[in-house]
Coordinates of C-alpha atoms in Angstrom, one line a residue:
M1 CA 18.2 -23.1 -44.7
D2 CA 19.2 -24.2 -42.0
A3 CA 16.5 -23.8 -39.1
R4 CA 18.8 -23.1 -35.9
S5 CA 19.7 -20.2 -38.5
D6 CA 16.7 -18.6 -38.7
R7 CA 15.0 -16.8 -37.0
N8 CA 11.1 -16.8 -36.7
A9 CA 11.8 -21.1 -37.9
I10 CA 12.8 -21.2 -33.8
P11 CA 10.0 -20.7 -31.6
L12 CA 10.9 -18.5 -28.9
A13 CA 9.3 -19.7 -24.7
V14 CA 9.4 -16.8 -22.7
D15 CA 8.9 -17.3 -18.8
L16 CA 6.5 -15.3 -17.1
D17 CA 6.9 -14.1 -13.8
G18 CA 9.5 -11.8 -13.1
T19 CA 10.3 -11.8 -17.0
L20 CA 6.6 -10.9 -18.9
I21 CA 5.1 -9.0 -15.9
A22 CA 7.0 -7.3 -12.9
T23 CA 5.5 -9.2 -10.6
D24 CA 5.1 -12.5 -9.1
L25 CA 1.4 -14.4 -9.5
L26 CA 2.1 -17.0 -6.9
W27 CA 2.6 -14.2 -4.5
E28 CA -0.1 -12.0 -5.2
G29 CA -2.8 -14.7 -5.9
L30 CA -1.4 -15.3 -1.8
F31 CA -2.4 -12.3 -1.1
I32 CA -5.8 -12.1 -3.2
L33 CA -6.5 -15.3 -0.8
L34 CA -6.1 -14.0 2.2
K35 CA -8.1 -10.6 1.6
R36 CA -11.4 -13.2 0.9
N37 CA -10.4 -15.0 3.6
P38 CA -7.9 -14.8 6.6
L39 CA -8.6 -17.9 7.5
Y40 CA -6.5 -20.0 4.7
I41 CA -3.7 -19.1 5.9
F42 CA -4.0 -21.9 8.4
L43 CA -4.1 -24.0 5.0
L44 CA -0.9 -23.0 3.9
P45 CA 1.5 -25.2 5.4
F46 CA -0.8 -28.3 4.5
W47 CA -0.8 -27.1 0.7
L48 CA 3.1 -26.3 1.1
A49 CA 4.0 -30.3 1.9
G50 CA 2.7 -31.3 -1.2
G51 CA 5.1 -29.0 -2.8
P52 CA 5.5 -26.0 -5.3
A53 CA 2.7 -27.8 -6.7
R54 CA 0.1 -28.4 -4.8
L55 CA 0.2 -24.8 -3.0
K56 CA -0.4 -23.2 -6.9
Q57 CA -3.2 -25.4 -8.1
A58 CA -4.3 -25.2 -4.1
I59 CA -4.4 -21.2 -4.7
A60 CA -5.3 -20.9 -8.5
Q61 CA -8.9 -22.8 -7.2
R62 CA -9.7 -20.6 -5.0
I63 CA -9.4 -16.9 -7.1
D64 CA -9.0 -15.1 -10.4
I65 CA -7.0 -12.7 -11.6
D66 CA -7.4 -9.9 -12.9
P67 CA -4.8 -9.9 -16.6
A68 CA -5.0 -6.6 -18.6
S69 CA -4.8 -5.2 -14.8
L70 CA -0.9 -6.2 -14.6
P71 CA 2.4 -4.6 -15.2
Y72 CA 3.9 -5.7 -18.4
R73 CA 7.4 -4.8 -19.4
E74 CA 6.7 -3.3 -22.0
V75 CA 9.4 -3.2 -24.5
L76 CA 9.4 -6.9 -24.2
L77 CA 6.1 -7.2 -25.1
Q78 CA 6.2 -5.0 -27.8
R79 CA 9.2 -7.5 -29.4
L80 CA 6.9 -10.7 -28.9
R81 CA 4.0 -9.0 -30.5
T82 CA 6.2 -7.4 -33.2
E83 CA 7.9 -11.2 -33.5
H84 CA 4.5 -12.9 -33.0
G85 CA 3.1 -10.6 -35.7
E86 CA 5.4 -11.7 -38.4
G87 CA 5.2 -15.2 -38.3
R88 CA 7.2 -16.9 -35.3
Q89 CA 5.7 -19.4 -32.9
V90 CA 5.8 -17.6 -29.3
V91 CA 5.4 -20.2 -26.3
L92 CA 4.4 -18.8 -22.8
A93 CA 6.7 -21.9 -21.0
T94 CA 6.1 -20.4 -17.0
G95 CA 5.6 -22.2 -13.8
T96 CA 2.2 -20.3 -13.0
P97 CA -0.9 -22.7 -12.8
R98 CA -2.3 -23.4 -16.1
K99 CA -5.3 -21.5 -15.6
F100 CA -3.9 -18.4 -14.8
A101 CA -1.3 -18.4 -17.9
E102 CA -4.0 -18.8 -19.7
A103 CA -5.7 -15.6 -19.0
I104 CA -2.9 -14.4 -19.6
A105 CA -2.7 -16.0 -23.0
A106 CA -6.3 -15.3 -24.2
H107 CA -5.4 -11.4 -22.8
L108 CA -2.3 -10.8 -25.1
G109 CA -3.3 -12.6 -28.1
I110 CA 0.3 -13.6 -29.4
F111 CA 1.3 -16.8 -27.4
D112 CA 0.8 -20.3 -30.2
R113 CA 1.4 -22.9 -27.1
V114 CA 1.3 -22.0 -23.5
L115 CA 3.6 -24.8 -21.1
A116 CA 2.8 -24.5 -17.4
T117 CA 2.1 -25.9 -14.4
D118 CA -0.5 -28.6 -14.0
G119 CA -1.8 -31.4 -12.1
P120 CA 2.0 -31.9 -10.3
H121 CA 3.8 -30.5 -12.2
N122 CA 5.7 -27.7 -11.4
M123 CA 6.4 -26.3 -14.8
T124 CA 9.9 -25.0 -13.6
S125 CA 14.0 -25.1 -14.0
G126 CA 14.2 -29.1 -15.0
R127 CA 11.3 -29.9 -16.2
K128 CA 11.0 -26.7 -18.2
R129 CA 13.7 -27.3 -20.4
A130 CA 12.7 -31.2 -20.3
S131 CA 9.3 -30.0 -21.8
L132 CA 10.8 -27.2 -24.1
V133 CA 13.7 -29.8 -25.4
A134 CA 11.4 -32.4 -26.0
A135 CA 9.0 -30.0 -28.0
Y136 CA 11.8 -28.5 -29.8
G137 CA 15.5 -30.5 -29.4
D138 CA 18.3 -29.3 -27.5
G139 CA 19.2 -25.8 -29.7
G140 CA 16.4 -25.8 -31.1
F141 CA 14.4 -22.7 -29.3
D142 CA 15.4 -19.3 -28.0
Y143 CA 14.0 -18.5 -24.5
A144 CA 13.5 -15.3 -22.1
G145 CA 13.7 -15.9 -18.5
N146 CA 14.4 -13.4 -15.6
S147 CA 16.2 -16.4 -12.7
R148 CA 18.2 -19.0 -11.3
H149 CA 15.5 -20.5 -12.5
D150 CA 15.4 -20.2 -15.5
L151 CA 19.5 -21.1 -15.6
Q152 CA 19.0 -24.8 -16.6
V153 CA 16.5 -23.4 -19.5
F154 CA 19.0 -20.8 -20.4
D155 CA 21.4 -23.6 -21.1
A156 CA 19.5 -26.2 -23.3
A157 CA 18.1 -22.6 -25.2
R158 CA 19.8 -21.6 -29.1
T159 CA 20.0 -18.0 -27.4
A160 CA 18.6 -16.8 -24.2
I161 CA 17.1 -13.2 -23.4
V162 CA 17.6 -12.6 -19.7
V163 CA 15.1 -10.1 -19.2
A164 CA 15.7 -8.0 -15.1
P165 CA 17.8 -10.4 -13.7
D166 CA 18.3 -11.9 -10.2
R167 CA 22.0 -12.0 -9.2
Q168 CA 22.8 -15.6 -10.6
A169 CA 20.8 -15.4 -13.1
A170 CA 22.8 -11.5 -13.8
R171 CA 26.0 -13.9 -13.0
W172 CA 24.9 -16.3 -16.3
Q173 CA 24.6 -13.5 -18.4
A174 CA 27.7 -12.2 -17.9
M175 CA 29.8 -15.0 -18.7
H176 CA 27.5 -16.0 -21.6
S177 CA 27.6 -13.0 -22.9
A178 CA 23.3 -13.4 -23.8
E179 CA 21.4 -11.0 -24.9
M180 CA 20.2 -8.9 -22.1
M181 CA 17.1 -6.5 -21.7
P182 CA 17.6 -4.6 -18.2
A183 CA 14.5 -3.0 -16.0
P184 CA 15.0 0.0 -13.7
K185 CA 16.4 -0.2 -10.6
P186 CA 14.8 1.0 -7.8
T187 CA 15.8 4.8 -6.5
F188 CA 15.8 6.0 -3.3
R189 CA 12.9 7.8 -3.7
T190 CA 11.1 4.0 -4.6
I191 CA 12.0 3.1 -0.3
V192 CA 10.0 6.2 -0.1
K193 CA 7.0 6.3 -1.7
M194 CA 7.4 1.9 0.1
L195 CA 7.3 3.5 3.0
R196 CA 5.5 6.2 2.6
V197 CA 7.5 9.1 4.3
H198 CA 4.8 11.7 4.2
Q199 CA 2.1 9.8 6.1
W200 CA 5.0 9.6 9.3
L201 CA 3.5 13.6 9.7
K202 CA 0.4 12.1 11.3
N203 CA 2.2 10.7 14.0
S204 CA 3.3 14.2 15.5
L205 CA 0.2 13.7 16.9
I206 CA 1.7 11.5 19.5
A207 CA 2.9 14.8 21.0
V208 CA 0.1 16.5 21.6
P209 CA -0.7 15.3 24.6
M210 CA 3.1 16.8 25.8
V211 CA 2.1 19.7 24.2
L212 CA -1.4 20.8 25.9
S213 CA -0.1 19.8 29.4
H214 CA 3.0 22.5 29.4
E215 CA 6.0 19.7 29.0
Y216 CA 7.4 21.5 26.2
F217 CA 10.6 22.2 28.2
N218 CA 10.5 18.4 29.6
S219 CA 13.7 16.3 28.2
D220 CA 11.9 12.9 29.5
M221 CA 9.2 13.2 27.9
I222 CA 10.3 14.9 24.2
W223 CA 13.2 11.4 24.2
E224 CA 9.9 9.3 24.9
C225 CA 7.5 11.4 22.8
L226 CA 10.6 10.6 19.6
L227 CA 11.0 6.9 20.4
A228 CA 7.0 6.6 20.2
F229 CA 7.3 8.3 17.0
V230 CA 10.1 5.8 15.5
S231 CA 8.0 3.2 16.6
F232 CA 4.5 4.5 15.2
S233 CA 6.3 5.3 12.2
A234 CA 8.6 2.0 11.7
V235 CA 5.0 0.3 12.2
A236 CA 2.5 2.0 10.1
S237 CA 4.9 1.8 7.0
A238 CA 5.2 -1.9 7.8
I239 CA 1.9 -2.0 7.2
Y240 CA 1.5 0.0 4.9
I241 CA 3.1 -1.8 3.0
L242 CA 1.1 -5.2 3.8
N243 CA -1.7 -3.4 2.5
D244 CA -0.4 -2.5 -0.7
F245 CA 0.2 -6.2 -0.6
F246 CA -3.9 -6.7 -0.5
D247 CA -4.3 -3.7 -2.9
L248 CA -2.6 -4.3 -5.6
A249 CA -5.2 -5.3 -8.2
L250 CA -7.5 -2.2 -7.0
D251 CA -5.0 0.1 -7.0
R252 CA -3.6 -1.0 -10.8
K253 CA -7.1 0.3 -11.6
H254 CA -6.4 4.3 -9.7
P255 CA -5.3 6.6 -11.9
T256 CA -2.4 7.6 -9.5
K257 CA -2.1 4.6 -7.3
R258 CA -1.1 2.8 -10.2
N259 CA 2.4 3.8 -9.6
R260 CA 3.0 2.9 -5.9
P261 CA 6.3 0.8 -5.9
F262 CA 4.8 -2.8 -5.4
A263 CA 1.9 -1.7 -7.5
S264 CA 4.3 -0.8 -10.6
G265 CA 6.7 -3.7 -10.3
A266 CA 9.1 -1.6 -9.2
L267 CA 10.0 -3.2 -6.1
S268 CA 8.9 -6.9 -5.8
I269 CA 6.5 -8.8 -2.6
P270 CA 9.8 -10.7 -1.0
F271 CA 11.6 -7.2 -0.6
G272 CA 8.0 -5.7 0.8
L273 CA 8.0 -8.6 3.2
G274 CA 12.0 -8.9 4.0
S275 CA 11.4 -4.6 5.1
M276 CA 8.5 -5.5 7.1
A277 CA 9.9 -8.0 8.9
L278 CA 12.3 -5.2 9.5
L279 CA 10.3 -2.4 10.1
L280 CA 8.2 -4.5 12.9
A281 CA 11.6 -5.0 14.3
I282 CA 12.5 -1.3 14.8
G283 CA 9.1 -0.2 15.5
I284 CA 8.7 -2.9 18.1
G285 CA 11.8 -2.9 19.7
A286 CA 11.6 1.2 19.7
A287 CA 8.6 0.5 21.8
C288 CA 10.7 -2.0 24.3
F289 CA 12.5 1.4 26.0
L290 CA 9.2 2.7 26.6
R291 CA 6.1 2.4 29.3
W292 CA 3.8 -0.7 29.0
E293 CA 1.2 1.1 28.2
F294 CA 2.8 2.6 25.0
L295 CA 3.3 -1.2 23.9
G296 CA -0.7 -2.4 24.8
V297 CA -1.6 0.8 21.9
L298 CA 0.9 0.0 19.8
F299 CA 0.3 -4.0 19.2
G300 CA -3.7 -2.5 19.5
Y301 CA -2.7 -0.1 16.5
M302 CA -1.0 -3.0 14.9
V303 CA -4.1 -4.9 15.1
V304 CA -7.1 -2.6 13.7
T305 CA -4.8 -1.2 11.2
T306 CA -4.5 -5.0 9.6
A307 CA -8.6 -5.4 10.2
Y308 CA -8.7 -2.1 8.2
S309 CA -6.9 -4.1 5.2
L310 CA -8.6 -7.0 4.9
S311 CA -12.3 -6.0 6.2
F312 CA -13.1 -2.6 7.5
K313 CA -12.3 0.2 4.8
R314 CA -14.7 -2.0 2.9
M315 CA -17.8 -1.1 5.0
L316 CA -20.3 1.4 4.6
L317 CA -18.8 4.4 7.3
V318 CA -16.7 1.6 10.2
D319 CA -13.5 2.5 7.0
V320 CA -14.4 6.5 8.3
L321 CA -15.0 5.8 11.3
T322 CA -11.7 3.5 12.1
L323 CA -9.9 6.0 10.4
A324 CA -10.8 8.5 13.0
G325 CA -9.9 6.1 15.6
L326 CA -6.6 5.2 14.8
Y327 CA -5.9 8.8 14.5
T328 CA -7.0 9.1 18.1
I329 CA -5.2 6.7 18.8
R330 CA -2.1 7.9 17.5
V331 CA -2.7 10.6 20.3
L332 CA -3.4 7.5 23.2
A333 CA -0.2 6.5 22.3
G334 CA 1.4 9.5 22.6
A335 CA -0.2 10.0 26.3
A336 CA 1.1 6.4 27.6
A337 CA 4.4 6.8 26.7
T338 CA 4.8 10.4 28.0
G339 CA 2.5 9.5 31.2
V340 CA 0.1 11.8 30.8
D341 CA -3.2 12.0 31.6
V342 CA -5.2 12.2 28.7
S343 CA -9.0 14.5 28.6
F344 CA -12.2 13.6 27.9
W345 CA -12.3 16.8 25.8
L346 CA -9.3 15.6 23.4
L347 CA -11.0 12.3 22.6
A348 CA -13.5 14.2 22.1
F349 CA -12.5 16.3 19.5
S350 CA -10.3 14.5 17.9
I351 CA -12.8 12.1 17.0
F352 CA -14.9 14.5 15.5
F353 CA -12.0 16.2 13.2
F354 CA -10.8 13.7 12.4
L355 CA -13.9 12.0 11.2
S356 CA -14.2 14.4 9.8
L357 CA -11.3 14.4 7.3
A358 CA -12.2 10.8 6.8
L359 CA -15.5 11.3 5.2
V360 CA -13.4 14.0 2.8
K361 CA -11.2 11.6 1.9
R362 CA -14.3 9.2 0.8
F363 CA -15.8 11.9 -1.0
V364 CA -12.6 12.7 -3.1
E365 CA -12.9 9.3 -4.4
L366 CA -16.8 9.3 -4.6
R367 CA -16.3 12.6 -7.2
T368 CA -13.4 11.6 -9.3
T369 CA -14.2 7.3 -9.6
A370 CA -16.3 7.4 -12.7
I371 CA -18.5 4.6 -11.8
P372 CA -22.3 4.0 -13.1
A373 CA -25.3 4.8 -10.0
G374 CA -25.8 2.0 -7.3
E375 CA -22.7 0.2 -7.9
R376 CA -20.0 0.8 -5.5
I377 CA -16.6 2.3 -5.9
A378 CA -14.1 -0.6 -6.0
G379 CA -13.0 -1.9 -2.9
R380 CA -14.9 0.5 -0.8
G381 CA -18.3 0.0 0.4
Y382 CA -19.6 3.7 -1.0
R383 CA -22.0 4.4 -4.0
T384 CA -22.0 8.3 -6.4
E385 CA -25.9 8.7 -4.8
D386 CA -24.0 8.8 -1.4
Q387 CA -21.8 11.5 -1.6
E388 CA -24.6 14.1 -0.8
I389 CA -24.8 13.1 2.5
V390 CA -20.6 11.4 3.4
A391 CA -20.6 15.4 2.8
Q392 CA -23.7 16.8 5.0
A393 CA -21.6 14.0 7.8
G394 CA -18.3 15.7 7.4
M395 CA -19.7 19.3 7.8
A396 CA -21.0 17.9 10.4
S397 CA -18.8 16.4 12.5
A398 CA -16.9 19.4 11.3
F399 CA -18.8 21.6 13.7
S400 CA -18.5 19.4 16.0
S401 CA -15.2 19.2 16.8
A402 CA -15.1 23.1 17.0
L403 CA -18.4 23.2 19.6
V404 CA -16.2 20.5 21.6
L405 CA -13.6 22.7 21.7
A406 CA -15.6 25.3 22.3
L407 CA -17.2 24.2 25.2
Y408 CA -13.7 23.0 26.6
M409 CA -12.7 26.8 26.3
D410 CA -15.4 27.6 29.1
S411 CA -14.4 25.0 30.9
A412 CA -12.7 25.1 34.8
A413 CA -9.6 22.9 33.6
V414 CA -8.7 25.5 30.9
R415 CA -8.4 28.2 33.4
E416 CA -6.4 25.9 35.4
L417 CA -4.3 25.2 32.7
Y418 CA -4.1 29.1 31.0
P419 CA -4.0 32.3 32.6
N420 CA -5.2 33.9 29.8
P421 CA -7.8 31.8 28.4
W422 CA -9.4 34.4 26.8
L423 CA -6.0 33.8 24.0
V424 CA -7.0 30.7 23.6
W425 CA -10.2 30.8 22.6
P426 CA -9.4 31.6 18.6
L427 CA -8.7 28.0 18.3
A428 CA -11.9 27.4 18.1
P429 CA -12.5 29.6 14.2
I430 CA -9.2 28.1 13.5
V431 CA -10.3 24.6 13.2
L432 CA -13.8 25.7 11.1
Y433 CA -11.4 27.5 8.4
L434 CA -9.2 24.4 8.4
T435 CA -12.3 21.9 8.0
I436 CA -14.4 24.5 6.0
R437 CA -12.0 25.6 3.6
V438 CA -11.2 21.5 3.0
W439 CA -14.4 20.9 1.9
I440 CA -15.3 23.6 -0.2
L441 CA -11.9 22.4 -2.0
A442 CA -13.3 18.9 -2.3
R443 CA -16.0 20.4 -3.3
R444 CA -13.5 22.1 -7.0
D445 CA -11.9 19.6 -7.3
E446 CA -9.1 20.9 -5.7
M447 CA -8.3 18.3 -3.0
H448 CA -5.3 16.1 -2.4
D449 CA -7.2 12.3 -1.8
D450 CA -5.3 12.5 2.0
P451 CA -6.5 15.9 3.6
V452 CA -4.0 15.1 6.3
V453 CA -2.2 15.1 3.9
F454 CA -2.6 18.5 2.3
I455 CA -2.9 20.1 5.3
I456 CA 0.4 19.8 6.1
R457 CA 1.7 20.5 3.1
D458 CA -0.6 23.5 2.3
W459 CA 0.5 26.8 3.3
R460 CA -3.2 28.7 4.1
S461 CA -3.5 25.5 6.9
Q462 CA 0.7 25.8 7.9
I463 CA 0.0 29.6 8.7
V464 CA -3.4 29.1 10.1
V465 CA -1.9 26.5 12.6
L466 CA 1.2 27.9 14.1
I467 CA -1.3 30.8 14.5
G468 CA -3.2 28.2 17.0
A469 CA 0.1 27.0 18.5
A470 CA 1.1 30.7 19.5
L471 CA -2.5 31.8 20.9
L472 CA -1.9 28.3 22.9
V473 CA 1.4 29.5 24.5
A474 CA 0.5 32.4 24.9
G475 CA -1.9 31.4 26.9
S476 CA -0.1 29.4 29.0
L477 CA 2.6 32.3 29.8

């Protein structure tokens, strides 16, 4: 029988990045490296000057990957398992460093040979084609790939399988009527998830200084608040994307975060980087129409959130204090945008209130993450035995926020601002209701992993907040 007509006699070579897995290990490795030590960013230009292979090897020497957590294309993977089980030789042919390729091959157990980037040789495009032709002859292998770098290999293969193609590979597939294995295309919902649009509601805190100064109908301040909201929302989404890059491995081990666009492979890292650049341009551009103090607060927010993503989120208590501070920064941003003075009372209340909610977030993680006693949650500074002290600290912060509010109600500032201060007094028990209810639901395992988002979405909380807002307005009349 002619070997070229017998499928099992013809090896099947498979690309890795973008083909077998819905991600690119060079980008993933880069962010793992920078998360370990951001100072490596200064070495990247020197490694890149030595060529792509040098860059890949330098990154691979310093980090490890978890093959079990990668987003494999299940349809292709199942096909490879079936054909390997039927006796067909399956080859992993990839530009990924050999260290990573062999780790994946060992994990899957279906590859008879691995061709990968080794030393100065970058196993892509022409070099990959030459290696496969040298091993199996021109037309002596089938090949599955996905990108423009695979076009030369497609031309040398007996049969090409085009998987989740980029624009050039899709054009080649159409011209040659090759087999196609498409991937689901990102939807509008995917983009919304990437941007974390629901988190933008937190930026409504920007309007707090304007509301508390009773400037509800000041059109200039309303416009300034809207610009500040757009600016903060765009920058916050850019930082969320960056945070997703640093947390890819951790997110893939989480029951819900594993479905995030970058962790699942629904969106590529280069697409995310382009989106980040656009969002930062929008955020900083909008800020340029506001007071320079707002721009300073915005840059401070960017620095703190980036530090949180790189380091602070893994530090015991530093993480929750940072989160509380980030909410308070939004209040300061509103004051800077509108030129309204912000009081000590408001800042003190904000710190205690949001510290309580940040501690709820960690408490829920401790309740829902199955880890042995004495071990930390992955990427956090907490252990299972910390649950009780976290809950105690959270409840204490909740009562402290209500106490600050109660003391503020009896201050001279309230009597000046509110002709009917007695109408504002119910705000203290309203705050207690919100926070204590959140903690009760957290202990019942009925709490969203983000309590701020829960309060925004929960109809009971919405009613109570509306009552509080109505009392504020009534007290000022």
